[in-house]
Short mmCIF file of C-alpha atoms and ligand atoms in Angstrom, two decimals:
data_model
loop_
_atom_site.label_atom_id
_atom_site.label_comp_id
_atom_site.label_asym_id
_atom_site.label_seq_id
_atom_site.Cartn_x
_atom_site.Cartn_y
_atom_site.Cartn_z
CA UNK U 85 130.10 120.72 67.78
CA UNK U 86 133.79 121.73 67.83
CA UNK U 87 133.71 124.19 64.96
CA UNK U 88 135.57 127.49 65.26
CA UNK U 89 134.13 130.55 63.59
CA UNK U 90 134.83 134.26 63.35
CA UNK U 91 131.52 135.86 64.28
CA UNK U 92 130.53 139.48 63.84
CA UNK U 93 129.50 141.35 66.98
CA UNK U 94 126.15 142.91 66.15
CA UNK U 95 124.98 144.23 69.54
CA UNK U 96 126.82 145.24 72.69
CA UNK U 97 125.39 146.67 75.91
CA UNK U 98 126.83 147.11 79.39
CA UNK U 99 123.78 145.99 81.41
CA UNK U 100 125.37 146.57 84.83
CA UNK U 101 128.78 147.85 85.82
CA UNK U 102 131.29 145.49 84.18
CA UNK U 103 128.59 143.11 82.86
CA UNK U 104 128.55 143.00 79.06
CA UNK U 105 125.72 141.67 76.91
CA UNK U 106 127.02 140.63 73.46
CA UNK U 107 125.06 139.34 70.47
CA UNK U 108 126.98 137.83 67.59
CA UNK U 109 125.80 136.61 64.21
CA UNK U 110 126.17 132.89 63.54
CA UNK U 111 123.65 130.74 61.70
CA UNK U 112 125.41 127.52 62.74
CA UNK U 113 125.80 128.24 66.46
CA UNK U 114 122.26 129.57 66.67
CA UNK U 115 120.94 126.45 64.95
CA UNK U 116 122.77 123.95 67.15
CA UNK U 117 122.93 125.70 70.56
CA UNK U 118 121.12 123.97 73.39
CA UNK U 119 120.20 125.38 76.79
CA UNK U 120 123.17 125.25 79.13
CA UNK U 121 125.87 124.82 76.50
CA UNK U 122 128.81 127.20 76.30
CA UNK U 123 131.08 128.97 73.83
CA UNK U 124 134.86 128.85 74.07
CA UNK U 125 135.99 132.32 73.12
CA UNK U 126 139.32 133.73 72.04
CA UNK U 127 139.18 137.03 73.92
CA UNK U 128 141.96 138.79 72.02
CA UNK U 129 145.66 138.87 71.26
CA UNK U 130 146.81 139.43 74.84
CA UNK U 131 145.35 136.18 76.13
CA UNK U 132 146.47 132.70 75.17
CA UNK U 133 143.65 130.56 76.50
CA UNK U 134 140.06 130.75 75.37
CA UNK U 135 137.42 131.57 77.99
CA UNK U 136 134.25 129.52 78.45
CA UNK U 137 131.13 131.70 78.42
CA UNK U 138 127.62 130.30 78.62
CA UNK U 139 125.06 130.82 75.91
CA UNK U 140 122.27 133.09 77.14
CA UNK U 141 120.07 132.86 74.07
CA UNK U 142 120.26 131.68 70.48
CA UNK U 143 117.73 132.00 67.69
CA UNK U 144 117.28 133.35 64.16
CA UNK U 145 120.98 133.35 63.37
CA UNK U 146 121.91 135.35 66.47
CA UNK U 147 123.64 134.18 69.62
CA UNK U 148 123.69 136.13 72.84
CA UNK U 149 126.17 135.72 75.68
CA UNK U 150 126.67 137.85 78.77
CA UNK U 151 129.84 137.99 80.83
CA UNK U 152 131.53 139.90 83.61
CA UNK U 153 134.75 141.65 82.62
CA UNK U 154 136.88 140.80 85.62
CA UNK U 155 139.96 138.92 84.39
CA UNK U 156 142.52 139.75 81.73
CA UNK U 157 140.68 137.80 79.02
CA UNK U 158 137.17 139.05 79.65
CA UNK U 159 138.39 142.64 80.04
CA UNK U 160 140.00 142.30 76.62
CA UNK U 161 136.82 140.83 75.18
CA UNK U 162 134.78 143.71 76.60
CA UNK U 163 136.82 146.12 74.44
CA UNK U 164 135.33 144.65 71.25
CA UNK U 165 132.93 146.97 69.47
CA UNK U 166 129.97 146.35 67.19
CA UNK U 167 131.31 145.32 63.78
CA UNK U 168 134.39 143.59 65.23
CA UNK U 169 134.78 139.85 64.88
CA UNK U 170 135.01 137.34 67.75
CA UNK U 171 136.74 133.96 67.35
CA UNK U 172 134.31 131.44 68.84
CA UNK U 173 134.39 127.67 69.24
CA UNK U 174 131.08 126.01 69.93
CA UNK U 175 128.47 125.30 70.98
CA UNK U 176 130.17 122.97 73.46
CA UNK U 177 129.27 120.76 76.39
CA UNK U 178 126.29 118.85 77.67
CA UNK U 179 123.46 121.21 78.53
CA UNK U 180 120.20 120.94 80.48
CA UNK U 181 117.97 117.97 79.77
CA UNK U 182 114.40 119.00 79.05
CA UNK U 183 111.54 116.53 79.26
CA UNK U 184 107.84 116.91 78.56
CA UNK U 185 107.22 114.84 81.68
CA UNK U 186 108.43 117.74 83.88
CA UNK U 187 105.34 119.76 84.75
CA UNK U 188 106.44 121.94 87.70
CA UNK U 189 109.96 123.18 86.99
CA UNK U 190 111.89 125.57 89.20
CA UNK U 191 114.86 127.54 87.92
CA UNK U 192 117.29 129.12 90.36
CA UNK U 193 120.30 131.21 89.41
CA UNK U 194 122.77 133.39 91.25
CA UNK U 195 124.91 136.26 89.95
CA UNK U 196 126.33 135.65 86.49
CA UNK U 197 124.79 132.16 86.75
CA UNK U 198 121.40 133.58 85.76
CA UNK U 199 122.48 134.06 82.13
CA UNK U 200 122.63 130.38 81.02
CA UNK U 201 119.14 129.92 82.47
CA UNK U 202 117.38 132.41 80.20
CA UNK U 203 117.14 130.24 77.09
CA UNK U 204 116.00 127.41 79.37
CA UNK U 205 113.23 129.57 80.88
CA UNK U 206 112.08 130.52 77.39
CA UNK U 207 111.95 126.91 76.35
CA UNK U 208 110.18 125.67 79.50
CA UNK U 209 107.67 128.57 79.40
CA UNK U 210 106.07 127.66 82.76
CA UNK U 211 109.03 127.73 85.14
CA UNK U 212 108.99 129.40 88.52
CA UNK U 213 112.21 131.35 88.58
CA UNK U 214 114.43 132.52 91.46
CA UNK U 215 117.22 134.99 90.71
CA UNK U 216 119.73 136.01 93.37
CA UNK U 217 122.21 138.88 93.28
CA UNK U 218 124.60 140.52 95.73
CA UNK U 219 122.83 143.89 95.75
CA UNK U 220 120.30 146.02 93.87
CA UNK U 221 122.89 147.44 91.48
CA UNK U 222 123.72 143.90 90.28
CA UNK U 223 120.13 142.92 89.42
CA UNK U 224 119.80 142.17 85.69
CA UNK U 225 117.36 140.47 83.32
CA UNK U 226 114.44 140.53 85.76
CA UNK U 227 112.01 141.88 83.15
CA UNK U 228 113.18 139.45 80.49
CA UNK U 229 112.62 136.47 82.77
CA UNK U 230 109.21 137.88 83.71
CA UNK U 231 108.23 137.86 80.02
CA UNK U 232 108.94 134.15 79.72
CA UNK U 233 108.40 132.51 83.13
CA UNK U 234 105.38 131.67 85.24
CA UNK U 235 106.66 133.58 88.29
CA UNK U 236 109.92 135.36 89.04
CA UNK U 237 111.29 136.03 92.53
CA UNK U 238 114.35 138.26 92.74
CA UNK U 239 116.42 138.50 95.90
CA UNK U 240 119.56 140.23 97.07
CA UNK U 241 122.05 139.07 99.67
CA UNK U 242 122.09 142.50 101.31
CA UNK U 243 118.32 143.03 101.11
CA UNK U 244 118.62 146.14 98.94
CA UNK U 245 116.11 144.74 96.40
CA UNK U 246 113.43 142.05 96.50
CA UNK U 247 113.70 139.06 98.83
CA UNK U 248 116.11 139.81 101.65
CA UNK U 249 118.67 137.01 101.88
CA UNK U 250 120.09 134.09 99.97
CA UNK U 251 117.92 133.08 97.04
CA UNK U 252 118.18 129.37 97.91
CA UNK U 253 116.28 130.20 101.13
CA UNK U 254 113.54 131.87 99.09
CA UNK U 255 113.26 128.74 96.95
CA UNK U 256 113.17 126.53 100.03
CA UNK U 257 110.27 128.54 101.47
CA UNK U 258 108.45 128.28 98.13
CA UNK U 259 108.91 124.50 98.08
CA UNK U 260 107.19 124.26 101.48
CA UNK U 261 103.94 125.18 99.76
CA UNK U 262 104.35 124.28 96.08
CA UNK U 263 105.03 121.16 94.07
CA UNK U 264 108.18 120.87 91.98
CA UNK U 265 109.42 117.97 89.87
CA UNK U 266 112.73 119.39 88.58
CA UNK U 267 115.14 122.09 89.72
CA UNK U 268 117.57 123.65 87.25
CA UNK U 269 120.36 125.75 88.72
CA UNK U 270 123.50 127.71 87.90
CA UNK U 271 125.48 130.03 90.13
CA UNK U 272 128.21 130.28 92.74
CA UNK U 273 129.28 127.12 94.56
CA UNK U 274 127.70 127.94 97.97
CA UNK U 275 124.36 128.45 96.23
CA UNK U 276 124.69 125.23 94.23
CA UNK U 277 125.50 123.30 97.42
CA UNK U 278 122.43 124.72 99.13
CA UNK U 279 120.25 123.92 96.12
CA UNK U 280 121.63 120.37 95.93
CA UNK U 281 120.92 119.79 99.65
CA UNK U 282 117.41 121.20 99.44
CA UNK U 283 116.60 119.12 96.35
CA UNK U 284 118.01 115.90 97.75
CA UNK U 285 116.29 116.32 101.15
CA UNK U 286 112.98 116.62 99.32
CA UNK U 287 113.64 113.97 96.69
CA UNK U 288 113.41 116.45 93.82
CA UNK U 289 115.50 115.80 90.71
CA UNK U 290 117.97 118.59 90.18
CA UNK U 291 120.28 119.63 87.34
CA UNK U 292 123.27 121.82 88.21
CA UNK U 293 125.41 123.78 85.77
CA UNK U 294 128.95 123.95 87.15
CA UNK U 295 131.28 126.88 86.60
CA UNK U 296 134.82 125.62 86.22
CA UNK U 297 138.17 126.81 84.98
CA UNK U 298 138.84 125.39 81.54
CA UNK U 299 141.74 124.92 79.18
CA UNK U 300 140.95 123.17 75.92
CA UNK U 301 137.14 123.05 76.31
CA UNK U 302 136.97 119.81 74.34
CA UNK U 303 138.00 117.08 76.77
CA UNK U 304 141.73 116.92 76.12
CA UNK U 305 143.54 118.68 79.00
CA UNK U 306 141.72 117.59 82.23
CA UNK U 307 141.90 121.13 83.70
CA UNK U 308 138.16 121.08 84.27
CA UNK U 309 137.84 117.83 86.23
CA UNK U 310 135.15 117.56 88.89
CA UNK U 311 134.54 114.80 91.43
CA UNK U 312 131.65 112.40 90.91
CA UNK U 313 130.08 109.82 93.21
CA UNK U 314 131.46 107.01 91.09
CA UNK U 315 134.68 105.12 91.80
CA UNK U 316 137.69 103.98 89.84
CA UNK U 317 138.24 105.42 86.39
CA UNK U 318 134.88 107.22 86.52
CA UNK U 319 135.69 109.08 89.77
CA UNK U 320 136.30 112.33 87.88
CA UNK U 321 134.25 113.86 85.08
CA UNK U 322 135.17 116.59 82.64
CA UNK U 323 133.01 119.68 83.09
CA UNK U 324 133.64 120.71 79.47
CA UNK U 325 132.33 117.55 77.83
CA UNK U 326 130.43 115.53 80.48
CA UNK U 327 128.97 118.82 81.75
CA UNK U 328 128.72 121.66 82.46
CA UNK U 329 125.27 120.37 83.48
CA UNK U 330 125.08 117.35 85.79
CA UNK U 331 122.33 115.80 87.87
CA UNK U 332 122.94 116.68 91.51
CA UNK U 333 123.33 113.06 92.55
CA UNK U 334 126.17 112.59 90.04
CA UNK U 335 128.65 115.10 91.45
CA UNK U 336 130.41 116.04 94.67
CA UNK U 337 130.55 119.81 95.07
CA UNK U 338 133.87 120.98 96.46
CA UNK U 339 134.90 124.59 97.21
FE1 FES M 44 140.30 120.56 78.80
FE2 FES M 44 137.93 120.10 79.97
S1 FES M 44 138.86 121.99 79.57
S2 FES M 44 139.43 118.64 79.40
#
């Protein structure tokens, strides 16, 4: 859905240093948003390009998205206050595929990649969830995932909270003793590569949400191309329209 709408900001919280949790009002986006889709947001007058930000949750006429204010655009967006309006295009992209035939799902997210997985966890209800962060002060949404998932394991790279080490390793250890018939993942590229390898070694289907720089967000500019395993004209896919979610066997993950 390529509609653009001015949406009122109705809640704003800084949930960790520089991480902003926004809820906007939009009946249309809330009605059409699917897990893993994104919004293309005009961050303010000082930035020309829109920024893609994943949908964290959407229901009852409200849409929630969480972002890190680290570039010019997102820092500008973070200055918005409750009552201001945000120019939003969306929901966009191809999100996670959900099937009733999946009985033992695992969700794994890293850093700001945990946010697009929340609506998915709510919808799946029985997922076993792995959330990885750099350090204890970056841990967010643990309680919310616990309210909706079967189990939640939180880890930190520096060992300051929860599992000590990379969260993909925690998932790998879990898979040594538990069945899984689908892995859903979003996060930094090294984590996605590890998840893809682990899934493919074990023959587990795996859906990956790719983070990519974007321009138009609607398939027109090719800024967001990613490499696939196909050849010829299909060698490259557009993350904004073919993704951001792909099956692991479809894409080549480059740094
Ligand atoms: Fe323009 Fe994907 S962002 S084609």
